[in-house]
Short mmCIF file of C-alpha atoms in Angstrom, two decimals:
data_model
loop_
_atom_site.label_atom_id
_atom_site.label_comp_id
_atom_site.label_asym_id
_atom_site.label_seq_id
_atom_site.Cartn_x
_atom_site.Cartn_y
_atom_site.Cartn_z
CA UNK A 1 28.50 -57.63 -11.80
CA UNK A 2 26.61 -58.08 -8.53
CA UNK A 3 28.92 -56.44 -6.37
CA UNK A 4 28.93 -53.13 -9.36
CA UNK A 5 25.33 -52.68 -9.69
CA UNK A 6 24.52 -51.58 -6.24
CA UNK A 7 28.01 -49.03 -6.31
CA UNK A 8 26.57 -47.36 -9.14
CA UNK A 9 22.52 -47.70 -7.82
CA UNK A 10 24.12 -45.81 -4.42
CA UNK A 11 26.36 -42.87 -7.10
CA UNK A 12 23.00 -42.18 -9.16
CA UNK A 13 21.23 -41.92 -5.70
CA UNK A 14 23.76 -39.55 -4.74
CA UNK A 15 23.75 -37.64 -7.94
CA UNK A 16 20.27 -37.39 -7.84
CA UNK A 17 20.52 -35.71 -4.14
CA UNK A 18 22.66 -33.46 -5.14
CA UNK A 19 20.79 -32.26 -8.05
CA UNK A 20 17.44 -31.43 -6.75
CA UNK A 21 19.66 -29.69 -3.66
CA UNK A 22 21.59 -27.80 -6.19
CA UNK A 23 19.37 -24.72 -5.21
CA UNK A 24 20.00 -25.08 -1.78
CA UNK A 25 23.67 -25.62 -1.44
CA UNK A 26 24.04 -22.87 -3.95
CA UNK A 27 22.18 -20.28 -2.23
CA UNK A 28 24.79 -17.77 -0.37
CA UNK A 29 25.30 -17.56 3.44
CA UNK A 30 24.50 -14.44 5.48
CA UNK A 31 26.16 -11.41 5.41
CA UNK A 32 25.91 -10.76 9.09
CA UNK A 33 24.14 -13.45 11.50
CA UNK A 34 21.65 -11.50 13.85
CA UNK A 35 21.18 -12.84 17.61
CA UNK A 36 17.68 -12.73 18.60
CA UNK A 37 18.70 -10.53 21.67
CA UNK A 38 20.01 -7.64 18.94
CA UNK A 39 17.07 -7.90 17.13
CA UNK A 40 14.91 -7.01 19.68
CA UNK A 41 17.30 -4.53 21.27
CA UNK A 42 16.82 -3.01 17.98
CA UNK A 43 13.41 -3.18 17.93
CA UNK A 44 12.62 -1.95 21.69
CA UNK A 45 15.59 0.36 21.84
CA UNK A 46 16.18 1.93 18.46
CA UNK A 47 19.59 4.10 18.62
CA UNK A 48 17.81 6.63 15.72
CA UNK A 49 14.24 6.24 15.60
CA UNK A 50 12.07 7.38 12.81
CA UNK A 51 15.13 9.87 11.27
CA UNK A 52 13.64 9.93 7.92
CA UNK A 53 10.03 9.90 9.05
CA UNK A 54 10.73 13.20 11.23
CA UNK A 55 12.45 14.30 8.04
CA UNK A 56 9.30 14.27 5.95
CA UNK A 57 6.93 15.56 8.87
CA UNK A 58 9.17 18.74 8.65
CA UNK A 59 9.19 19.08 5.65
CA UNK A 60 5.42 18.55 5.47
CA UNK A 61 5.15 21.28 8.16
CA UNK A 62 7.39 23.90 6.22
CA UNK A 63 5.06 23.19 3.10
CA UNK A 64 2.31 24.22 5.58
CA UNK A 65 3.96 27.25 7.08
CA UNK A 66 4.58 28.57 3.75
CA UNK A 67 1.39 28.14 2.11
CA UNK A 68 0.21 30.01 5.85
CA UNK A 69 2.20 32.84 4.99
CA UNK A 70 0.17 33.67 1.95
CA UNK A 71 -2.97 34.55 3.40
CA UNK A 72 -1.60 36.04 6.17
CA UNK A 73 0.32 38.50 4.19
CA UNK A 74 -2.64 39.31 1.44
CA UNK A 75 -4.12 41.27 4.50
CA UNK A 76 -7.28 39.42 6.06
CA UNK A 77 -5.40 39.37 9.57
CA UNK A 78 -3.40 41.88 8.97
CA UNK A 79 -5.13 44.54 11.12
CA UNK A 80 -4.92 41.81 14.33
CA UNK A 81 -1.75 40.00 14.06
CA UNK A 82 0.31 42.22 11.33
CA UNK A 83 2.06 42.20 8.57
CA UNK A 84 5.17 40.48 10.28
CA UNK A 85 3.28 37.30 11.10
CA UNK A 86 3.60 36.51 7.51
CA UNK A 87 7.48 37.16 6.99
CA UNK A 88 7.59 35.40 10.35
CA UNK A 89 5.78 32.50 8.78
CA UNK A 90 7.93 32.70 5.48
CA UNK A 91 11.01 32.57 7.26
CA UNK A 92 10.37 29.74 9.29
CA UNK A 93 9.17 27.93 6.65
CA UNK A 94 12.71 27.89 5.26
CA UNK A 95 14.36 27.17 8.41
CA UNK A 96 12.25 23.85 8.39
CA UNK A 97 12.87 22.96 5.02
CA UNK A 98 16.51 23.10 5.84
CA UNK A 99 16.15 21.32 8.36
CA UNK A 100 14.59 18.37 6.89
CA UNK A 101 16.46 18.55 3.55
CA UNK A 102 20.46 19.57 5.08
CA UNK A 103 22.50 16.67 6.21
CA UNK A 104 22.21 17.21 10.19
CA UNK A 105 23.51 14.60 12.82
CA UNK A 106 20.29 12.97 14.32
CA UNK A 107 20.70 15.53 17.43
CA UNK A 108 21.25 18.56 16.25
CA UNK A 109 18.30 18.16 14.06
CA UNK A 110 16.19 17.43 17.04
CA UNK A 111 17.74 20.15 19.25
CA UNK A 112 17.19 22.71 16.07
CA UNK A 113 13.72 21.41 15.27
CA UNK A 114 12.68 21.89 18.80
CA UNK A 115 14.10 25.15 19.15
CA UNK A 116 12.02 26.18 15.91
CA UNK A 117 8.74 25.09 17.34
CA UNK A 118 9.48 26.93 21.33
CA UNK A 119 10.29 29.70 19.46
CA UNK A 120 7.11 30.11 17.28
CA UNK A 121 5.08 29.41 20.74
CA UNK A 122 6.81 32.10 22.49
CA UNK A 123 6.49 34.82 20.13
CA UNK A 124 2.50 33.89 19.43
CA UNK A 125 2.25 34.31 23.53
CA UNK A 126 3.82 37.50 22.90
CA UNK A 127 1.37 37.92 19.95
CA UNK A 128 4.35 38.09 17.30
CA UNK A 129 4.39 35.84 14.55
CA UNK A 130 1.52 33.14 13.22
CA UNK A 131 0.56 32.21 16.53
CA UNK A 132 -0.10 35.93 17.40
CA UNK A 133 -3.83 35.72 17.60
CA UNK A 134 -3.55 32.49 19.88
CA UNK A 135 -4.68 35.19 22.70
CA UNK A 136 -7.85 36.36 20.99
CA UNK A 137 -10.83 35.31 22.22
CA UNK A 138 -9.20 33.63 25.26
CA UNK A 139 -6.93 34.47 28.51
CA UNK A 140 -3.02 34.61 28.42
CA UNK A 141 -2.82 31.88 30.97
CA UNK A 142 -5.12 29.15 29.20
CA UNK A 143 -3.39 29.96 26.45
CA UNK A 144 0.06 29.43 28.13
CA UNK A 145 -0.78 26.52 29.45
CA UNK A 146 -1.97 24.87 26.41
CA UNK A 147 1.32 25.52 24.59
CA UNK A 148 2.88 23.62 27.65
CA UNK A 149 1.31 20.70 26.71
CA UNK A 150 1.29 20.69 23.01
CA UNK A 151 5.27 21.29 23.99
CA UNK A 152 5.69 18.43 25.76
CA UNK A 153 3.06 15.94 26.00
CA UNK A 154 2.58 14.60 22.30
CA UNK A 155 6.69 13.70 22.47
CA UNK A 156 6.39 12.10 25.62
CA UNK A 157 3.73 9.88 24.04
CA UNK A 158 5.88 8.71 21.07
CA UNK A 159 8.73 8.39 23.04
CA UNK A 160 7.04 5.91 25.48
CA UNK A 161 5.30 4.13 22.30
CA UNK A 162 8.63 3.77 20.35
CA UNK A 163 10.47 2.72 23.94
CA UNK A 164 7.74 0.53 25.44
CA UNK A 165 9.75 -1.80 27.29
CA UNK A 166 11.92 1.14 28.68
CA UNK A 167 10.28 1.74 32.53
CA UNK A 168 11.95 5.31 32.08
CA UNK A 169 9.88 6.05 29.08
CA UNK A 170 6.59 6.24 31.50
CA UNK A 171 8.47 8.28 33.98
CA UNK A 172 8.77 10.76 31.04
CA UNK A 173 4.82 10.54 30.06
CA UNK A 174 4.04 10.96 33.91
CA UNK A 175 6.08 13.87 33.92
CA UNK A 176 4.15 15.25 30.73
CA UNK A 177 0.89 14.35 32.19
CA UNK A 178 1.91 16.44 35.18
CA UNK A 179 2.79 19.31 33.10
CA UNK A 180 -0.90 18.87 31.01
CA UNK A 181 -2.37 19.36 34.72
CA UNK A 182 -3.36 22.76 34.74
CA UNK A 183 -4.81 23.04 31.32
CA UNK A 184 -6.96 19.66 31.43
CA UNK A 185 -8.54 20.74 35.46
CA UNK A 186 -9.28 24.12 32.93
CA UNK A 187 -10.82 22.31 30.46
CA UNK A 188 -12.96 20.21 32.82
CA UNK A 189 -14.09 23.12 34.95
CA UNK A 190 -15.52 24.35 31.01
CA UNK A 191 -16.76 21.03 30.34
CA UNK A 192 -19.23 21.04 33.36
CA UNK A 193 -20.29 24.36 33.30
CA UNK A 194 -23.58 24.39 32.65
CA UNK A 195 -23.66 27.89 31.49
CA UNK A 196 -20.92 27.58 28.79
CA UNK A 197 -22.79 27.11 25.34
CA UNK A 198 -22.07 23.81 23.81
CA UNK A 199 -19.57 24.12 21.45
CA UNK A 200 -17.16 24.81 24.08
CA UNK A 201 -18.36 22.09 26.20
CA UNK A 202 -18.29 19.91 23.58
CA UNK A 203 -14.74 21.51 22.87
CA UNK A 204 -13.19 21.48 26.08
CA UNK A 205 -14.61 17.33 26.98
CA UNK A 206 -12.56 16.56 23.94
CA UNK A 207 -9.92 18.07 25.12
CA UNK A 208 -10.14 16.56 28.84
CA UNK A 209 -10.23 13.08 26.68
CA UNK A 210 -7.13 13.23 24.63
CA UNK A 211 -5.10 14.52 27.73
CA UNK A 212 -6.57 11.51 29.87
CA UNK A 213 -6.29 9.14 27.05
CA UNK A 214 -2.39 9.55 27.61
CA UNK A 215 -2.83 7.50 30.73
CA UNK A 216 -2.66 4.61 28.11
CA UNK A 217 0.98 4.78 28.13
CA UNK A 218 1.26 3.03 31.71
CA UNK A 219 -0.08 -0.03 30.30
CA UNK A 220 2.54 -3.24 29.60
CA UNK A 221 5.29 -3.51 27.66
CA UNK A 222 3.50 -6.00 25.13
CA UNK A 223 1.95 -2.42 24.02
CA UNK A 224 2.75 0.48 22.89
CA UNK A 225 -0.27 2.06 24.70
CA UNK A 226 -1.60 4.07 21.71
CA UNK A 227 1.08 6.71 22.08
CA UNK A 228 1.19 7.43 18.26
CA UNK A 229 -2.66 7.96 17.80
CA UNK A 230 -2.90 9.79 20.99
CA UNK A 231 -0.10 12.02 20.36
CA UNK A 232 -1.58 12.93 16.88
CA UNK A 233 -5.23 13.86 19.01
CA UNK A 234 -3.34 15.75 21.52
CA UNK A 235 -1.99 17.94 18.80
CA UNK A 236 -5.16 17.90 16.19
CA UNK A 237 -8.34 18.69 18.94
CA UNK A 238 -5.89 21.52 20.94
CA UNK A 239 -5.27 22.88 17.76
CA UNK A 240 -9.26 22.79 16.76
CA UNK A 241 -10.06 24.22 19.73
CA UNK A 242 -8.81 27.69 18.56
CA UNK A 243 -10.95 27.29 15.31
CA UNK A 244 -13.87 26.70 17.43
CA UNK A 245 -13.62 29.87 19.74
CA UNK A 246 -16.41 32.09 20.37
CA UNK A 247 -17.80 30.25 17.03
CA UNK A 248 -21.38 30.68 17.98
CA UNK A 249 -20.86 34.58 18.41
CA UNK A 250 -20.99 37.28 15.99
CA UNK A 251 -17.64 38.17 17.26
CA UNK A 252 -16.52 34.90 16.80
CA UNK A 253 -18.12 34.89 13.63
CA UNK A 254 -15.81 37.60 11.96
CA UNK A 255 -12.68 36.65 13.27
CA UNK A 256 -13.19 32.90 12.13
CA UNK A 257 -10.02 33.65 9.47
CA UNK A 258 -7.98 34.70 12.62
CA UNK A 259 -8.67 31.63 14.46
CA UNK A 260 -7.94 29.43 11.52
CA UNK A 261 -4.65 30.52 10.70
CA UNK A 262 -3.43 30.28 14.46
CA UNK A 263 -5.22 26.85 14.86
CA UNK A 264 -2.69 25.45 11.70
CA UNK A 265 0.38 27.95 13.33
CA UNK A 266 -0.29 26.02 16.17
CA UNK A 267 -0.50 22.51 15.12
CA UNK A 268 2.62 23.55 13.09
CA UNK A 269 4.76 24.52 16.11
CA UNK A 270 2.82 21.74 18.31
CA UNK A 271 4.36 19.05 15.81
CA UNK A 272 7.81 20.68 15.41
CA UNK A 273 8.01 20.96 19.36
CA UNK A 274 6.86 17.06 19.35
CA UNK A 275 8.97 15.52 16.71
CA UNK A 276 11.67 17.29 18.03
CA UNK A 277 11.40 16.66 22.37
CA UNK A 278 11.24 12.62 20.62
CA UNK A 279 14.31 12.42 18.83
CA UNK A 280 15.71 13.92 21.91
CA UNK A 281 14.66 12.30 24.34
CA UNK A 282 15.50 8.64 21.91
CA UNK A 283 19.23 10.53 21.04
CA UNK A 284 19.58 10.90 24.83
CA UNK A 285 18.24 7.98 26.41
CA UNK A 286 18.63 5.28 23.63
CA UNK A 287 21.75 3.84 25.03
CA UNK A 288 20.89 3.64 28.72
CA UNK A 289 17.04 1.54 27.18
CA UNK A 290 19.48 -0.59 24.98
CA UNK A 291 21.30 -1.63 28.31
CA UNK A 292 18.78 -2.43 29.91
CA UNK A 293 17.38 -4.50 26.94
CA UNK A 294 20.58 -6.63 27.07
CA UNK A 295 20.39 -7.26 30.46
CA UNK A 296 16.97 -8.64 30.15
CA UNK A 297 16.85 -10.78 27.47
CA UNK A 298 20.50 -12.66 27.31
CA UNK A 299 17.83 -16.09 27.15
CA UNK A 300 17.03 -15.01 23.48
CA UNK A 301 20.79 -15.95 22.35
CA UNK A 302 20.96 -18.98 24.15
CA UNK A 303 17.59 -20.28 22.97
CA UNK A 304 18.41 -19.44 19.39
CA UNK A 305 21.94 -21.42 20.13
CA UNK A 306 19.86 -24.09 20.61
CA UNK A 307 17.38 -24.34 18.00
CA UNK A 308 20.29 -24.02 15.83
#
């Protein structure tokens, strides 16, 4: 008997152990065991990034462009920009929509959304289309060069947020930033002339700001610089500025409608233009960022080797 009780104290100990880790032992394994390294290949170098966000911004900007075309074709800006800004409108409002709703490879949407935005600048610095009275009110080459940057600035900057450990991510911004030269020196001249009124002082330092504020995106790679929230100003204040033209003048005054529809034609285009220069730039360069990732950090495998 002395020699039994202990045997069975040690099998109800046991039993015991095994009961209250029932939940444990019964819980499944992984599907897939995920190396630290991949994780934050995955998270630094994305292979797709943001394909059903860009999705829904299209979408949100064909919504836009279509509720655009109505006013433009009941006839208040019909005597400046014509009748065939609002078909214009209309039609690319449907090219949008199937471009966010149609099942397109993550490339060919980005090539076709881009090519939808260029498009819409070009023909409103050829004042066809919504963006047709972009030139009222100001000078074909101010104008010009502010569709350069809302072309290829605001992509730059969520590339280089989305990419932030990618050193050729800020090669792309300071290529942007280049391009944004000639319209922020503009904008600065207009910002300290003394004789300007101060609306468009007040217009042009914002603009000066955002474009500078871009200068973020040189910062570390423990950031991502802003490039999001900057992107969004770049496009929102350049696009404002057209609302705010010549708003203290009687001129101004009367063609306020005018400006307003080709200040949201523009932040239309300016965001197809951006969404789509990102997802090229990330369909073009992912690979070469994620090899670059997994050169620097083959430590995160072997520490998580052995903590396991």
């Amino acid at each position: 008997m002395m020699v039994i009780e202990p045997a069975m104290a040690h099998r109800s100990i046991a039993a015991d152990t095994a009961e209250s880790g029932g939940p444990e032992t019964d819980r499944p394994p992984p599907r897939r065991l995920v190396l630290a390294s991949e994780a934050l290949r995955e998270d630094m170098a994305p292979l797709e990034p943001d394909r059903r966000v860009g999705r829904q911004v299209v979408g949100g900007v064909a919504l836009a462009l279509g509720l655009l075309g109505v006013p433009l074709r009941q006839g208040a800006e019909r005597a400046l920009v014509g009748d065939t800004a609002a078909s214009l409108a209309f039609a690319s409002a449907g090219a949008a929509a199937a471009l966010a709703s149609l099942p397109f490879s993550y490339p060919v949407r980005a090539v076709a959304i881009f090519i939808l935005g260029v498009v819409l600048m070009l023909l409103g610095a050829d004042t066809v289309g919504p963006l047709a009275g972009l030139r009222i009110g100001s000078t074909m080459e101010l104008e010009l060069t502010r569709l350069v940057v809302l072309a290829t600035l605001p992509g730059a900057l969520l590339f280089r947020a989305r990419y932030r450990g990618y050193p050729r991510a800020r090669i792309v911004l300071g290529l942007a930033l280049l391009a944004a030269a000639p319209f922020a020196i503009s904008r600065g001249l207009v910002a300290a002339d003394s004789a300007g009124t101060v609306i468009d002082r007040v217009a042009a330092g914002v603009d000066l700001a955002v474009i500078l504020a871009g200068l973020f995106g040189f910062m570390g790679a423990d950031t991502t610089g802003g490039g999001s929230v900057w992107a969004s100003l770049v496009i929102g204040c350049l696009s404002l500025d057209i609302v705010l033209r010549e708003l203290g003048s009687p001129i101004g005054m009367r063609l306020w409608q005018e400006h307003a529809t080709t200040a949201v034609a523009t932040a239309c285009a300016a965001t197809l233009t951006s969404v789509g220069a990102y997802h090229l730039l990330s369909a073009r360069l992912a690979w070469d960022a994620r090899r670059l990732m997994r050169r620097r950090v083959p430590a995160a495998d072997a520490l998580l080797t052995e903590k396991s």
